[in-house]
XYZ file of C-alpha atoms in Angstrom:
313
model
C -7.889 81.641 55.391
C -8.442 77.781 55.421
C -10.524 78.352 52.181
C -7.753 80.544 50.447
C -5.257 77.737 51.382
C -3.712 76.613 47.871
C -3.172 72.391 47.747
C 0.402 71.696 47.920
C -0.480 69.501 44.979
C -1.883 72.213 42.959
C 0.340 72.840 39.608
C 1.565 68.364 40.515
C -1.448 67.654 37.985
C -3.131 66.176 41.160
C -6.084 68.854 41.669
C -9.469 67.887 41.133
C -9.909 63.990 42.470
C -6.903 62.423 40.579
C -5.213 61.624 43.542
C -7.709 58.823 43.855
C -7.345 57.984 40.448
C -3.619 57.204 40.724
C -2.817 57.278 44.842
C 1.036 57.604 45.821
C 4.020 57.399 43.424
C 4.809 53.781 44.254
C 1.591 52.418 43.805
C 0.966 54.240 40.966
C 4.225 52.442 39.493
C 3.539 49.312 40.148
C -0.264 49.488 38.636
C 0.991 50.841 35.174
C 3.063 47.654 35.232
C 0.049 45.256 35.925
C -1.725 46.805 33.347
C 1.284 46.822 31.044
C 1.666 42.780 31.530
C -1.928 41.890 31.081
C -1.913 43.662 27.589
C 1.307 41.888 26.726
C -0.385 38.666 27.524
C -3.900 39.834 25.508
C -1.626 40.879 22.326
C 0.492 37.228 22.510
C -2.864 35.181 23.245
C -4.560 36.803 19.989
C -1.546 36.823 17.676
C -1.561 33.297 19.116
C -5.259 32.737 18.342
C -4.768 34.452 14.884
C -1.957 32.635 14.200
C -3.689 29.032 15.046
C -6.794 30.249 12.611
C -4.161 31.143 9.805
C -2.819 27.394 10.229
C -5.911 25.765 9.985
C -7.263 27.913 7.171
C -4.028 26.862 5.383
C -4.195 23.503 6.693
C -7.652 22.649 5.186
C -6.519 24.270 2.046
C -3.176 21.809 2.180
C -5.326 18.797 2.991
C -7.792 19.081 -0.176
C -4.986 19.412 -2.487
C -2.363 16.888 -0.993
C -4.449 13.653 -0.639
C -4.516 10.920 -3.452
C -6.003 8.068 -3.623
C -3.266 4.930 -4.109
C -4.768 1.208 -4.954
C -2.768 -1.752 -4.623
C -3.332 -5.530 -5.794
C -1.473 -8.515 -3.923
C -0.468 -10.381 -6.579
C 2.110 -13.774 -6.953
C 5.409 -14.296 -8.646
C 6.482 -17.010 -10.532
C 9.837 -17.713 -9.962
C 12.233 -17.301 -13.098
C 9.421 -15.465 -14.914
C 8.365 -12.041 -15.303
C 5.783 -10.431 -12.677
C 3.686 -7.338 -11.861
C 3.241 -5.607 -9.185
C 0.096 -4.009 -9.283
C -0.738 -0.016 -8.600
C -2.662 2.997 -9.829
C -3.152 6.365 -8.544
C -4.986 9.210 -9.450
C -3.717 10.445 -12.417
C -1.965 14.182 -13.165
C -1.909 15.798 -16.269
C 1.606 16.626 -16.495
C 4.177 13.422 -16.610
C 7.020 15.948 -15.229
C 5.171 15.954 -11.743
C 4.820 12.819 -11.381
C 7.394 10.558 -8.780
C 6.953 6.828 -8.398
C 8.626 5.380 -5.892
C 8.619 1.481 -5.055
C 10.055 -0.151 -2.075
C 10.451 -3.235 -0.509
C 10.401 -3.828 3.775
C 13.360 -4.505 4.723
C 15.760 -3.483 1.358
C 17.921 -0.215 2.029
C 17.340 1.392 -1.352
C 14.590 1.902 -3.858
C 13.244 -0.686 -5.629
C 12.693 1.498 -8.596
C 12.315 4.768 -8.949
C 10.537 7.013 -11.856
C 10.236 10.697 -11.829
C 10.316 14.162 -14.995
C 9.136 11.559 -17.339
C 11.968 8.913 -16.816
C 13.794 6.026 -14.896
C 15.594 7.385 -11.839
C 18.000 4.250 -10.699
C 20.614 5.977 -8.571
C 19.738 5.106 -5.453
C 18.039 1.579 -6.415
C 19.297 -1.313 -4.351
C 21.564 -3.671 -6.107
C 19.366 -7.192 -6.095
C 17.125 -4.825 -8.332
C 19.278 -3.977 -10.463
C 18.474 -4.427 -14.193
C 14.951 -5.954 -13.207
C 12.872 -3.542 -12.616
C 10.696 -1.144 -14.856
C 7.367 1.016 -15.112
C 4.819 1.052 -18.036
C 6.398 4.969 -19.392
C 3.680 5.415 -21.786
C 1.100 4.498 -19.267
C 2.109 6.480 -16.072
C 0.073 9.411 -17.678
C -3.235 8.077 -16.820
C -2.581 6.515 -13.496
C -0.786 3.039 -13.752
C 2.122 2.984 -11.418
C 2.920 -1.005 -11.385
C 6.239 -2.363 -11.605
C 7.319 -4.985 -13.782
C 9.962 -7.319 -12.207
C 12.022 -9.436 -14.249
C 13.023 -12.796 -13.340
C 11.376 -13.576 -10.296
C 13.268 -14.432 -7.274
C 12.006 -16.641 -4.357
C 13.736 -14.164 -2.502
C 11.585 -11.248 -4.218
C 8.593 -12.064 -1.588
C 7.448 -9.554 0.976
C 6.142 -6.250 1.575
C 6.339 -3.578 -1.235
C 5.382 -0.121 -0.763
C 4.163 2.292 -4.105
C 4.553 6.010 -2.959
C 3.339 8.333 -5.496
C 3.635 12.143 -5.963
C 1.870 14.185 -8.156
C 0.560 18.146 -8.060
C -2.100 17.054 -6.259
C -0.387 15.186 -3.188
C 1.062 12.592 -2.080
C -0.396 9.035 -0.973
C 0.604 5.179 -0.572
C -0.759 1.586 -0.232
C 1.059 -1.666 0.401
C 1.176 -4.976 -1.479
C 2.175 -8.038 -0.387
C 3.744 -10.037 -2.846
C 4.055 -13.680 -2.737
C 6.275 -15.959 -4.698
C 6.458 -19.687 -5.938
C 5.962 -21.897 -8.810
C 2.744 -22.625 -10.592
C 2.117 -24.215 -14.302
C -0.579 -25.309 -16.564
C -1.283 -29.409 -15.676
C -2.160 -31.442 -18.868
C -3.747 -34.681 -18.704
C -3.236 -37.768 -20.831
C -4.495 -41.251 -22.028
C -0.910 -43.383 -20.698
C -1.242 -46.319 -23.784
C 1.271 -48.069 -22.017
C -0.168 -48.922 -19.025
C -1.708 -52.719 -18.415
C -5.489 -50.767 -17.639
C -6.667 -47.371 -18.429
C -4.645 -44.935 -16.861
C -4.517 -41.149 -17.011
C -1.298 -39.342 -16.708
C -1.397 -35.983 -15.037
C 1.762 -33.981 -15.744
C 2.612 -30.206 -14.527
C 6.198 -29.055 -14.848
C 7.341 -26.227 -12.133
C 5.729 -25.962 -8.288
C 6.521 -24.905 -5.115
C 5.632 -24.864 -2.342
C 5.090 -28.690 -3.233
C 1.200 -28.326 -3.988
C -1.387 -31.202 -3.094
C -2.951 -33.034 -6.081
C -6.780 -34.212 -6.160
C -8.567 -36.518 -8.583
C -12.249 -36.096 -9.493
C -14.844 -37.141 -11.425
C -17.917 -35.738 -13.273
C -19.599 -38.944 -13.296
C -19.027 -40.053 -10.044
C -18.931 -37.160 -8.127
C -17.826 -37.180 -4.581
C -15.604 -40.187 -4.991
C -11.997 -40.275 -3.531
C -9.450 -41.477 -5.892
C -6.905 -41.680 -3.350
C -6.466 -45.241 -3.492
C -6.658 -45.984 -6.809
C -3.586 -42.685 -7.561
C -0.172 -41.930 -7.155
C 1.571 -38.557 -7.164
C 5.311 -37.933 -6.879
C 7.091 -35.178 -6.709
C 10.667 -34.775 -9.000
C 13.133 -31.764 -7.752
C 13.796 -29.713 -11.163
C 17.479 -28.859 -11.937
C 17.720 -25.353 -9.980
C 16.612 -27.507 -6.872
C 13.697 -25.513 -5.827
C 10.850 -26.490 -8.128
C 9.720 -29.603 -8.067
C 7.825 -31.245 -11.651
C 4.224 -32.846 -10.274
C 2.916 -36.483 -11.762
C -0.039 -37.998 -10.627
C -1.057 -41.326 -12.342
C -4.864 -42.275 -12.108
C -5.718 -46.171 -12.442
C -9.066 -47.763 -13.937
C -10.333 -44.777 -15.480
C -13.314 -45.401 -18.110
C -14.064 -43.576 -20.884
C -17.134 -41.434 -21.484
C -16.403 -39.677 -18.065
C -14.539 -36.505 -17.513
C -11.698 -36.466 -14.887
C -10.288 -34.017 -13.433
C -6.747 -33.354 -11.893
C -6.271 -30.590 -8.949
C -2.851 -29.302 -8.168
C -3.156 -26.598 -5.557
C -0.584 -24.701 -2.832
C -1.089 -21.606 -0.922
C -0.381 -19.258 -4.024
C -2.261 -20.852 -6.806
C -4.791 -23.642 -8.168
C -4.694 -25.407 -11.475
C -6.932 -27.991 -13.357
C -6.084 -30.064 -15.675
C -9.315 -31.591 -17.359
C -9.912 -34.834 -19.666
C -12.840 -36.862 -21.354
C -12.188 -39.803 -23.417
C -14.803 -40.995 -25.699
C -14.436 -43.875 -28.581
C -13.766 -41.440 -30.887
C -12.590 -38.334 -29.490
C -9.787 -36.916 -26.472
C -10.889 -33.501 -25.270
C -8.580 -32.167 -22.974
C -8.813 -28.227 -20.927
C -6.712 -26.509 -18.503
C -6.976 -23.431 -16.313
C -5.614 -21.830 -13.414
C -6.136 -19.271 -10.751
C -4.063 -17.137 -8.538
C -4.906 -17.300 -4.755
C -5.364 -14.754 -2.072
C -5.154 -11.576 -4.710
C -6.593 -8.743 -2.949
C -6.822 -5.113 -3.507
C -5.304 -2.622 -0.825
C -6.606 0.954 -1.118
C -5.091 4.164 0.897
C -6.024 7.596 1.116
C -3.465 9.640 2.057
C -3.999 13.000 4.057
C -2.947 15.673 6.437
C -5.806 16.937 8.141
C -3.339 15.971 11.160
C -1.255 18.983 10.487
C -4.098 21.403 11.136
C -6.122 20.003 13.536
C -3.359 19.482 15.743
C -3.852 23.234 16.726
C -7.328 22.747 18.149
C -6.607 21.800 21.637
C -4.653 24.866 21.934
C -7.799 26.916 21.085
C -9.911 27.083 24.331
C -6.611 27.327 26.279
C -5.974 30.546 24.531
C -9.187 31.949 24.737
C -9.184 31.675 28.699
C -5.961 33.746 28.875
């Protein structure tokens, strides 16, 4: 009889062992939703995963194509004369995607703006107005420098050239410095009582130092046998440079040394019985180039800490 006994969970779908399988109702309940969760967690953590592999397969793709090379050269401004700001870039086929931007630390608006082939002014902050251009015609192959008219003392500081092409983006600084430099010439002075050499340069500032040499005696300090002095020029800010030297003697080549912290100039004389050579030269101080690479390998790599954390979940 106890072997003809049907289950009472006969015809439940509970015969043959899957009550151990499942146990009571409640439990039963309550397991389906731990299993439920756990897969809802393994689904987000790869769609996560997937998701982070995606960006960084995109990412590296981004970062070859939008980083360009920018070059900048600190240069010096001479004030009431035209100056150049100094840039290049990588250069892009088409004109039309190219953007030049120039600006200036401390200045609200653009310096100067150039983008489809042509000047772009609109937003270009009003002490830049009507001074500023780009070479047009040479933009094509790379040259982004800016051409600033009438230089300003006020024009020195930090400039920024940000340049867009199809390839990317990039930037570099320049500092620009300004002042007053000029050619020196040197001369026989016929009306002084001894032989005297005149040394005359028109427009400075900062007010340089001046410096006599000698080729012939070389090493000597003329200090005591010279006088400089320094006249302020009508617009009050550069100053016209003389420096007298006494007892110079002919056959001997002299030279006179103006020099501040943006540039140096020679002025160079030899006096012979039957001949007055005279040369002059000068150099620019301090120029430097400044080279950036831009690029956003930041954008993709920024997923990678997130990587191990998702692969533990």
């Amino acid at each position: 009889a106890g072997a003809q006994r049907r289950s009472p969970w006969l015809g439940h779908g509970w015969e043959q062992g899957r009550w151990s399988e499942v146990g009571d109702p409640d439990r039963s309940s309550e397991g389906r939703n731990t299993h439920l969760l756990t897969d809802s967690l393994r689904i987000i953590s790869i769609i996560i995963i997937l998701a982070g592999a995606i960006a960084l397969i995109i990412g590296f793709g981004i970062s070859g194509r939008h980083s360009i090379t920018v070059t900048t050269l600190t240069s010096a401004g001479n004030i009431g004369e035209d100056g150049i700001l100094s840039c290049t870039f990588e250069p892009d086929i088409k004109l039309s995607d190219i953007v030049i931007q120039w600006l200036k630390e401390g200045v609200i608006g653009l310096v100067h703006e150039f983008k489809e082939g042509k000047d772009e002014l609109s937003e270009q902050d009003e002490t830049f107005r009507g001074r500023t251009a780009v070479f047009a015609d040479q933009v094509i192959v790379g040259n982004a420098s800016l051409r600033l008219k009438n230089v300003r003392l006020t024009d020195a500081g930090t400039y920024k050239c940000y340049i867009i092409t199809s390839k990317g983006k990039g930037n570099a600084n320049l500092e620009y410095k300004t002042g007053a430099f000029s050619m020196p010439q040197v001369n026989v002075d016929y009306n002084a009582s001894s032989e005297t050499l005149r040394c005359e340069a028109p427009r400075w500032f900062p007010q340089p130092t001046v410096v006599w040499a000698s080729q012939v005696d070389q090493g000597a300090n003329f200090s005591e046998v010279s006088n400089t002095s320094f006249e302020l020029n009508s617009e009050n800010v550069t100053m016209k440079v003389v420096s007298v030297l006494y007892n110079a003697t002919i056959n001997n080549t002299y030279s006179c040394m103006i020099e501040n912290d943006i540039a140096k100039a020679t002025g160079d004389i030899k006096v012979t019985e039957s001949e007055i050579k005279r040369r002059s030269h000068l150099q620019l101080l301090n120029s430097k180039a400044s080279l950036c690479v831009s690029s956003f390998f930041a954008i993709s790599w920024a997923l990678l800490p997130l990587a191990p954390y998702l692969m533990l979940k």
